[in-house]
PDB file of C-alpha atoms in Angstrom:
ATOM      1  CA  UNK T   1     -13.603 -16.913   8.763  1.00  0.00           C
ATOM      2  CA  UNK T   2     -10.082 -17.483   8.509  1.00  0.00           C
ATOM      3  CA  UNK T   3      -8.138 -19.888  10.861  1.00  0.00           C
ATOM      4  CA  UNK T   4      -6.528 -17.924  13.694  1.00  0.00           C
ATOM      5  CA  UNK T   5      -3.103 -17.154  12.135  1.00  0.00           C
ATOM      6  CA  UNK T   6      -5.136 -15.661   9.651  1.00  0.00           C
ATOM      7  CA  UNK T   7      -7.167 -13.460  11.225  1.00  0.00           C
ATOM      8  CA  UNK T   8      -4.638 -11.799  13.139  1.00  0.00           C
ATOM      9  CA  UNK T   9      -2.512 -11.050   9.817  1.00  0.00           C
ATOM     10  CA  UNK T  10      -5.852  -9.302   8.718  1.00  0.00           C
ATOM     11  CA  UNK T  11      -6.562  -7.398  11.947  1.00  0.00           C
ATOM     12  CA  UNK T  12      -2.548  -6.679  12.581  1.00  0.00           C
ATOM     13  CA  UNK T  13      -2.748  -5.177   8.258  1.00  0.00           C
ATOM     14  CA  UNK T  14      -5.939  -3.432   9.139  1.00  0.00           C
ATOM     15  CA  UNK T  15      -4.304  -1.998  12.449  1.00  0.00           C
ATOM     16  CA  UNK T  16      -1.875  -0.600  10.346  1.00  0.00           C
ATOM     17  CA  UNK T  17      -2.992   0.208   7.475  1.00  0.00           C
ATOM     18  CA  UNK T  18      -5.716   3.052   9.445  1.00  0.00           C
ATOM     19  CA  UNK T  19      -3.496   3.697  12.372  1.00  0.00           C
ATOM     20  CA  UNK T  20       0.351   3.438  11.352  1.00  0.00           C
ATOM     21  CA  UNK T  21       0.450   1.534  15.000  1.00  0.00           C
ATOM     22  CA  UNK T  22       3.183  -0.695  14.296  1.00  0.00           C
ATOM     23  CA  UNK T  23       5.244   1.184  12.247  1.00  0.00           C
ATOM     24  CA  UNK T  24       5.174   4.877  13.577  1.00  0.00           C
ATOM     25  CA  UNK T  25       1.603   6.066  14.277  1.00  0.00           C
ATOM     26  CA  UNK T  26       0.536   7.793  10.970  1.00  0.00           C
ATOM     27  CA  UNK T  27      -2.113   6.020   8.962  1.00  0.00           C
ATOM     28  CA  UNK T  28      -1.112   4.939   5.423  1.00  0.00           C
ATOM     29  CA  UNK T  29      -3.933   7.587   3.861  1.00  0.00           C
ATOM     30  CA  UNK T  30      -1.932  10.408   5.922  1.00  0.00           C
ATOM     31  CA  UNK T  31       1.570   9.231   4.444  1.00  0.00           C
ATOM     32  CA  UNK T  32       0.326   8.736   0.893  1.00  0.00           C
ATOM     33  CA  UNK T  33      -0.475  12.204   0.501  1.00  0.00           C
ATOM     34  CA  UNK T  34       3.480  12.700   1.375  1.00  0.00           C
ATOM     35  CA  UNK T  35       3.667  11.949  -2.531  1.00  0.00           C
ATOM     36  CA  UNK T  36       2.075  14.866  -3.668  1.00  0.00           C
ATOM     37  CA  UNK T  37       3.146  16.825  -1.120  1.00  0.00           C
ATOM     38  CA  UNK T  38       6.859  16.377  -1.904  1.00  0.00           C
ATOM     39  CA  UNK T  39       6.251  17.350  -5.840  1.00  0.00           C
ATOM     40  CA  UNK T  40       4.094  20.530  -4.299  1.00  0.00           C
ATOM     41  CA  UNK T  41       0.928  19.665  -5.575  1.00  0.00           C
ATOM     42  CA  UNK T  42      -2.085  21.128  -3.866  1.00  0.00           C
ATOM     43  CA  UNK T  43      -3.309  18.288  -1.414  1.00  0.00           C
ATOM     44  CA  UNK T  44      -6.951  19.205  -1.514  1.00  0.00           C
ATOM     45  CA  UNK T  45      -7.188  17.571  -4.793  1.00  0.00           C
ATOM     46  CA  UNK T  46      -6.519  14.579  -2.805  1.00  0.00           C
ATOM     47  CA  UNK T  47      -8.926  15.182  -0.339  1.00  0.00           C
ATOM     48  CA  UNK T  48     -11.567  16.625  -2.047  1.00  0.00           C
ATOM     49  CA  UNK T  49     -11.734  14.383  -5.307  1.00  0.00           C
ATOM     50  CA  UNK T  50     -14.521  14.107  -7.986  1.00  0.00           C
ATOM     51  CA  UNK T  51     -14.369  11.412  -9.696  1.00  0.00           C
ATOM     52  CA  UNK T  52     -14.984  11.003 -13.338  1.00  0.00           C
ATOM     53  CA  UNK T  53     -17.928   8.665 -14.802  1.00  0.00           C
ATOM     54  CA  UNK T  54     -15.265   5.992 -15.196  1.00  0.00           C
ATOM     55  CA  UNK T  55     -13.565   6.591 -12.453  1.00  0.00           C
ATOM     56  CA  UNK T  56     -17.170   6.341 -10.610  1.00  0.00           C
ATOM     57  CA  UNK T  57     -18.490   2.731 -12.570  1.00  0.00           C
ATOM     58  CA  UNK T  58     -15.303   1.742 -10.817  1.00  0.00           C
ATOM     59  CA  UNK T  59     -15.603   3.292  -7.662  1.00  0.00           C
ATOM     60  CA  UNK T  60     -19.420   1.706  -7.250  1.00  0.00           C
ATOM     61  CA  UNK T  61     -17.579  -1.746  -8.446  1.00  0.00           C
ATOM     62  CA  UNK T  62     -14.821  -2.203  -5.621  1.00  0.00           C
ATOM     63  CA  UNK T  63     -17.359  -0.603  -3.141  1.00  0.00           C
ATOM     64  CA  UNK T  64     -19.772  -3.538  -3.835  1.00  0.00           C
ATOM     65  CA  UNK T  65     -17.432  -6.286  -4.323  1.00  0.00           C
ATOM     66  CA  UNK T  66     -15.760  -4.870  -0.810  1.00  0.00           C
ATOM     67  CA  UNK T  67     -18.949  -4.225   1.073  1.00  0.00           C
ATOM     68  CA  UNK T  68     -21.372  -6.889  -0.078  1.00  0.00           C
ATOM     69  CA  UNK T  69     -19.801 -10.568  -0.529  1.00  0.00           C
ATOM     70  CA  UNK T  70     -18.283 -11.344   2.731  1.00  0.00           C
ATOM     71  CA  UNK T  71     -14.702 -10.723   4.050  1.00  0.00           C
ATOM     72  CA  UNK T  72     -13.511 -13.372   1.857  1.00  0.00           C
ATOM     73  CA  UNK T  73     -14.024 -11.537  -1.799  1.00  0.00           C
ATOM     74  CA  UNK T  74     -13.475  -8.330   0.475  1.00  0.00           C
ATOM     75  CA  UNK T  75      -9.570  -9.296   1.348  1.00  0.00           C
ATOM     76  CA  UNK T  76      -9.103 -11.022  -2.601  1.00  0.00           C
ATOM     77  CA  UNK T  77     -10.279  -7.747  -4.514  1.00  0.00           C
ATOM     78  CA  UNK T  78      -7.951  -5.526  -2.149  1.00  0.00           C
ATOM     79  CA  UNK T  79      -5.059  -7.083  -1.803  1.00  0.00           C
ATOM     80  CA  UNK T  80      -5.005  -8.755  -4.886  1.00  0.00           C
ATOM     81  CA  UNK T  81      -6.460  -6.627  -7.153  1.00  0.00           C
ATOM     82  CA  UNK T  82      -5.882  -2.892  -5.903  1.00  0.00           C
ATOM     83  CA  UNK T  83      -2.398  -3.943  -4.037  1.00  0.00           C
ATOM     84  CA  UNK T  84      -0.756  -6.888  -5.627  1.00  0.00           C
ATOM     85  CA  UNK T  85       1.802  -7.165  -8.458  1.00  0.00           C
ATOM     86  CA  UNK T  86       2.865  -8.980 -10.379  1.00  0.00           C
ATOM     87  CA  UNK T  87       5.496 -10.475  -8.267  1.00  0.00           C
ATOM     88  CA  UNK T  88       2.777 -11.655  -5.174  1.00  0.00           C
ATOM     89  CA  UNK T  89       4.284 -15.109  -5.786  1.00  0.00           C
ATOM     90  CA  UNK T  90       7.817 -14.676  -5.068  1.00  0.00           C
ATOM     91  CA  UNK T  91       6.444 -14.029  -1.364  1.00  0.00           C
ATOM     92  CA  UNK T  92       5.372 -17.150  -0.953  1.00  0.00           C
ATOM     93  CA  UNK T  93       7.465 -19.894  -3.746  1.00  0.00           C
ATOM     94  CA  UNK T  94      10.566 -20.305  -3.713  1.00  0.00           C
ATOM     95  CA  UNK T  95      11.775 -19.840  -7.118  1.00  0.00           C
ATOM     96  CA  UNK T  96       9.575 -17.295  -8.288  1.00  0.00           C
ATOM     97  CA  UNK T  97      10.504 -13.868  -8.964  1.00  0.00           C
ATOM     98  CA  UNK T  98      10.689 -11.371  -5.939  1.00  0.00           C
ATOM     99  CA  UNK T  99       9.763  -7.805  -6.215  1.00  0.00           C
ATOM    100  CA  UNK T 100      12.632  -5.560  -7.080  1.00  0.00           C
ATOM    101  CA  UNK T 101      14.084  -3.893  -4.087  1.00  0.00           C
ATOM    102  CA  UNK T 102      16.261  -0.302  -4.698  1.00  0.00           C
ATOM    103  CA  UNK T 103      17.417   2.128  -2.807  1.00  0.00           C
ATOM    104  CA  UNK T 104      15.224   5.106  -2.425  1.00  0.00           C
ATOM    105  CA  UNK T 105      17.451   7.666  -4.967  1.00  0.00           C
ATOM    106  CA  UNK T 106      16.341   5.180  -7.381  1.00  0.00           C
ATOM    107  CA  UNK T 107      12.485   4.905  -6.391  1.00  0.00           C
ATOM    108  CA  UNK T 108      11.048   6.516  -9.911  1.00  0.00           C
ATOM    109  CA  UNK T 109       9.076   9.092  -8.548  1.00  0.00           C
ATOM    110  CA  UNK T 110      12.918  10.811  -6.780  1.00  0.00           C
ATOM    111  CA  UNK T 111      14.718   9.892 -10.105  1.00  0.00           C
ATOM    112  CA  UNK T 112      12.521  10.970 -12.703  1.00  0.00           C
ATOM    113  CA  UNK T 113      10.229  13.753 -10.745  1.00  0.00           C
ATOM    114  CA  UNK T 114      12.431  15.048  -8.395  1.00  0.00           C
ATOM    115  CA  UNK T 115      10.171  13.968  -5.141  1.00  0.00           C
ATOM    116  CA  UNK T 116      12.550  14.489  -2.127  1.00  0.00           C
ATOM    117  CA  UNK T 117      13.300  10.894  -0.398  1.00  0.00           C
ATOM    118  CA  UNK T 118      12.071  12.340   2.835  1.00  0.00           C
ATOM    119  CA  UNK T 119       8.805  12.196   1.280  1.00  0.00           C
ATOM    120  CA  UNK T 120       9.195   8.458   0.813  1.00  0.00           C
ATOM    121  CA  UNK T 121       7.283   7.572   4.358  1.00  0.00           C
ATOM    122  CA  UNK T 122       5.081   5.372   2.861  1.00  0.00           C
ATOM    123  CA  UNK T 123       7.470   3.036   0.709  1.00  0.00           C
ATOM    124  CA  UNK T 124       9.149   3.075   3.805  1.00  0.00           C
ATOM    125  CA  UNK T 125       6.774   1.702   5.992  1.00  0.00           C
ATOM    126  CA  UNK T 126       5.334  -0.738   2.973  1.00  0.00           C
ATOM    127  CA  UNK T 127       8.831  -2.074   2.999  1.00  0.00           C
ATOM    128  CA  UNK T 128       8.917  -2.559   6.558  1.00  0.00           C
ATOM    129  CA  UNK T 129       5.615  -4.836   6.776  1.00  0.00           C
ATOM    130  CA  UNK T 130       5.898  -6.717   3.499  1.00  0.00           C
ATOM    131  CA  UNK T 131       9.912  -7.269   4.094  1.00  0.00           C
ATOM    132  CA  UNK T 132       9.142  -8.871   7.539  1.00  0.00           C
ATOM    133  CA  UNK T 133       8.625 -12.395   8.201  1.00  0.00           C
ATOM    134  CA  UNK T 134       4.841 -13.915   8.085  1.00  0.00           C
ATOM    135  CA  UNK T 135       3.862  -9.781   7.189  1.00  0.00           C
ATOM    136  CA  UNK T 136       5.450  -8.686  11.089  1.00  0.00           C
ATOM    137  CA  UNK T 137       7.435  -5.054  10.941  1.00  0.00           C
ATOM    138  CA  UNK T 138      10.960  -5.789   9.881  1.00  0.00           C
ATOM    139  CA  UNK T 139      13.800  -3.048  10.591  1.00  0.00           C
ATOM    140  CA  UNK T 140      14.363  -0.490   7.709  1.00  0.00           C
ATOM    141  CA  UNK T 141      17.098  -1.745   5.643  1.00  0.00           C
ATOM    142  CA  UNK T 142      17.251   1.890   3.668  1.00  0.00           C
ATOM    143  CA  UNK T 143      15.297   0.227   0.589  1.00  0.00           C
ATOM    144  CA  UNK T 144      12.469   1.085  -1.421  1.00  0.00           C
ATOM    145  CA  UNK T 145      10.149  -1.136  -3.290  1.00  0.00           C
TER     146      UNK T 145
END
């Protein structure tokens, strides 16, 4: 298990990432599907998805390195390898270079597909948590990243 600090970073993530409780109330699955929503795509795609037989070899792979090697590989293959970028350690070296920030007319999916910023709830929020100091909800400083 991790030492206590750590463990309430993981429950406080996992609070929010199924609940939205710290940032609003809306669970990050819920404010994903603002994406397509904003560039009118039918959302039961989203909901009701069939996966390809790539797609599926994958699927079966993250399910079993999630569900059957402890919390430990659990918390590396999600946050590392489904969440991280390539700029993970900016947030913790000084020196090292930090994820771009930019304000939300310039997130790519407003500037090149037209998604209305309103529908931007969930860069929002991700810049709220990951902004904040040791992963706590920071105040929205307007950017996107």
């Amino acid at each position: 298990m991790p030492g206590r600090r750590g463990a309430e970073e993981l429950a406080e993530n996992i609070y929010e990432e199924e609940t939205g409780g710290l940032s609003g109330g809306v669970p990050h699955a819920e404010l994903f599907l603002e994406y397509p929503r904003g560039l009118g795509m039918n959302l039961d795609r989203f909901r009701h998805v069939e996966l390809l037989p790539a797609a599926k070899a994958y699927r079966v792979l993250l399910d079993d390195a999630t569900s059957g090697h402890g919390w430990e590989v659990a918390a590396a293959v999600t946050t590392l390898f489904l969440e991280g970028t390539e700029y993970e350690r900016g947030e913790l070296e000084p020196g090292q270079p930090r994820r771009p920030q930019f304000a939300p007319s310039e997130h790519p999916l407003v500037k090149h597909y037209g998604l209305p910023v309103k529908n931007l709830a969930l860069s929002r929020v991700h810049h709220q948590v990951e902004g904040a100091p040791q992963g706590r909800l920071a105040p929205d400083a307007g950017l996107c990243g």
